[in-house]
Amino acid sequence: MDKLRQVVFIALCFTLVMASCQKVKNREIRSAHADSVLFDAGAVMNYARMEVLIDSFAKTGDINEMNVNRWRGVLAYHQKQFTASEKYYRQALDCEVKTSLDQKNYNKCARRLSELLLVRGDYEGALKVAVPAVKKIDETKIGSDIDYAILLNNIGCCQLNLGRDQEAKASFEEARQHYINRWTTDTTSRGFQEAVLGTVYTSQAYINTRRYADAVYWIDRTEMLLDKYRQREDARKEYFDEYQGRIEVMRAVAMESLDSTEKAAEAFLRFQKTAYSKTAAGHINGNDYLMLAKRYREAADNYSYLDQALHEWGTDLSLDNIQLYMLPKYMANDKIGRKDSTMRIGQRIIMMLDSAISGQKITATAELATIYDTQGKEAEIAHQQVKLSQQRLWSTGVALILLIVFFLIYTLHKRKAAHRLAVAHGHLEEAHAKLKTAYDQLEETTQIKERIQSELRIARDIQMSMVPNVFPDREGIDMYAAMTPAKEIGGDLYGYMLQGDELYFCLGDVSGKGVPASLFMAQANRMFRTLGSEHMKPAAIATRMNNALTENNEQGMFVTMFMGLINLKTGRMDFCNAGHNPPVMGYPPKFMEVESNAPIGLWPGLEFVGETIENIKGIPLFIYSDGLNEAENKEQVQFSDERILEILSDQSLDSAKKVVLKLMDEVNKHRAGADPNDDLTMLCLKIS
C-alpha cells in the first residue's frame, strides 16, 4: 500500500511539473502575441481599439499585471496624458519581476518613465528610476544594448542639468559604446538610426545647459554617424535630410554662442539648403539660431509657421508652449518694430494664458477621471480573474480525485487555504483603501505644485523680458550684461537708454528675493527709464526715485543702485552710487572710491550726492551685484573681491561679453553644484 502511495505521489508531481512548464510556455506565447497586436494598434494610432485590447487581454490573463500597466502607460503617453502615463509606469516598476520577459518589460518602463521625468525637469526623480534599472540589467544580464544606451543617455542628461559634468560625460561615453555594440551586431541599419538619434539628444542637452564646446564635440560625432548611416543600403533615406538639418541648426547655435559668428552663419546656410528647413517644424527649429544671432526679421517671418508646426506635432498652446514659442515670437516682432503685429501677439498671449490654464485644469481632471475609470475596470477584471481561477481550481480538483484516494485530506487542506486567503484579502482591501487616500492627496499636491511652477516660469520670462538682452549697436560702445535669478524670479535689475549722444545705464539689487523683490524691481526699473527720458542727472534720478519708493513702503524694502550718464562725445560720466557695491574701473583694475549714499527706498527726504569723471573713454567699467563676490560653494567659501580683480586683470578678455561670460563660468566652477545663494547680475561697459 505504501509503494502504491509513493507511485501515485510521484506521478502526481510529474504531472503538475509538466503542466506548469507548459502553462508558462503558453503564457509567454500568448503574451508575445498580445504585445504584437497592441503594438500594431498603436502604430496606426487606433487608441480606442488599443484601450479595448488592453482590457480584454488583462481579463483573459494573456498579459500579466506589469505588462497591463506598461501598455496603459504607452496609451496614456500617446494621448498626451503624461500624469496618468507616469502613474502606470510606476505601477509597472512596482510589480515583482519573476521571468526574463518581466525583466524586459521592466527595462522598457524604466526607459520611458525616466524620459518623462527628464522632460518634466525632475532630474533627481529620473535618476532614481534609471540608475536602479541599469543596475538590474547588470545583475540579471537581461537587457539589450539599446536599453543600456537610452537609460545611460537619460542619466547623462540629468547629471548635466544638475551640474555633474564629469559624471555626465562618463554616462554619455558609456551610452555611445552600447550604441556601437548595437550597430556592430545588428544586421539591419536600425542600430545606426538609434545611435544618430541618441547623439542628437546628447548634443541638444549640452546646448540647453550652455556647454557649447562640448556640444560641438557631440555634434561632430552625430554627423559622423549620419554619414555611416547613409552608406547602408537599407537605411531609411527620409531621415537623412531632417537629421542633417537638425545638426546644422545645433552647430549654428553653438558657434554663435562661442563667438564664431562666421562659422555659425555658414552652418545656418547649410541648414537652409535642406528640405527640412522649408517645413513648418524646420522654420521654428531654425529660430533657435536666428533669435540668438539677432536676425529678428527672419525669425518673425518664421514664426508665421508656428500654428502649422503645433498642428503637425499634435499639440496646442499650453503654458509651456506659450513660454517656448509665443514669447519669443512677441520679442522678434517687437525688435523689428512691427507694432501692430506685436500688439496682436501680446493680446493673443493674454487670451491664451487664461485658456491654457483652464485647459490644463480640464486636462488634469479628465486624466484623473480616466485613472479612476481604469481602477474600476481593474477591480472588474480582478473579480473575473478570481472566478476564472476558481473554475480552473475545480477542474483540477476533479482530475486529482482520479489519482488521489485521500480526498478528505485534500478537502480539509483546501478549506484551510481558503480561510487564509480570505483573511489576506481583507488585509489587502484595507491597505488598498489607505493607499488610494494617500494617492489622492499626493495627486492634489502634485497638481498644485506643477501649476505654481508653471506660473513662476512664465513670471520669470516676463521679468527677463523687462531687462535688455540686445545692446547698443553703435561704433564706440562695447556693452554686455547678464542676470541670473537665484530662484525662479529675483530682485536684481539692469538697464540702459541711448538718447542721441547720451547713454544712461544702471544696475541694482533689491532687498530680499522672490516675488516681492521682483515687483519692487519692476517698479524701480520703470522709474529709472521714465526719469532718464527727462534728461535728469543720476543723483536727481536717485532723489526722485527715493521720494516715490518710500511712500507706503510698509514692508521696508529698498534697492541699492549704481546709475551713470555718459556723454559719448566728450567721455564725461556723471554717476550716483546709492548704497551699491563700488564698481571696478581701469587697468590694472581697482575698485572705485564712491560717495556713500544710502540705498533707495529707506528714508524719505534724502538728497543723493552725485559725482563726475571728466573722461572715461578707453577705460573699462565693470558693475555687479553682491551675488558675484558673495557667491558660495558647498563649504560656504565666498568667491571674493580678490578673485574678481584677478580675473579682470586678464588682458585676453578684450570685449565686454567675454568679461561677463568668463566671470559667469568661473562662478559656476566655484559653486561646484551648490545652489545659488543670491541673484547674480553683471554689466561691463567700455567707451572708445
Short mmCIF file of C-alpha atoms in Angstrom, two decimals, residues 145 176-186:
data_model
loop_
_atom_site.label_atom_id
_atom_site.label_comp_id
_atom_site.label_asym_id
_atom_site.label_seq_id
_atom_site.Cartn_x
_atom_site.Cartn_y
_atom_site.Cartn_z
CA ASP A 145 22.35 47.41 -25.78
CA ARG A 176 27.85 55.59 -27.04
CA GLN A 177 29.72 52.30 -26.55
CA HIS A 178 26.41 50.45 -26.27
CA TYR A 179 25.20 52.18 -29.45
CA ILE A 180 28.37 50.90 -31.14
CA ASN A 181 27.67 47.37 -29.84
CA ARG A 182 24.14 47.66 -31.19
CA TRP A 183 25.06 48.61 -34.73
CA THR A 184 28.00 46.17 -34.97
CA THR A 185 25.79 43.21 -34.00
CA ASP A 186 22.62 44.30 -35.82
#
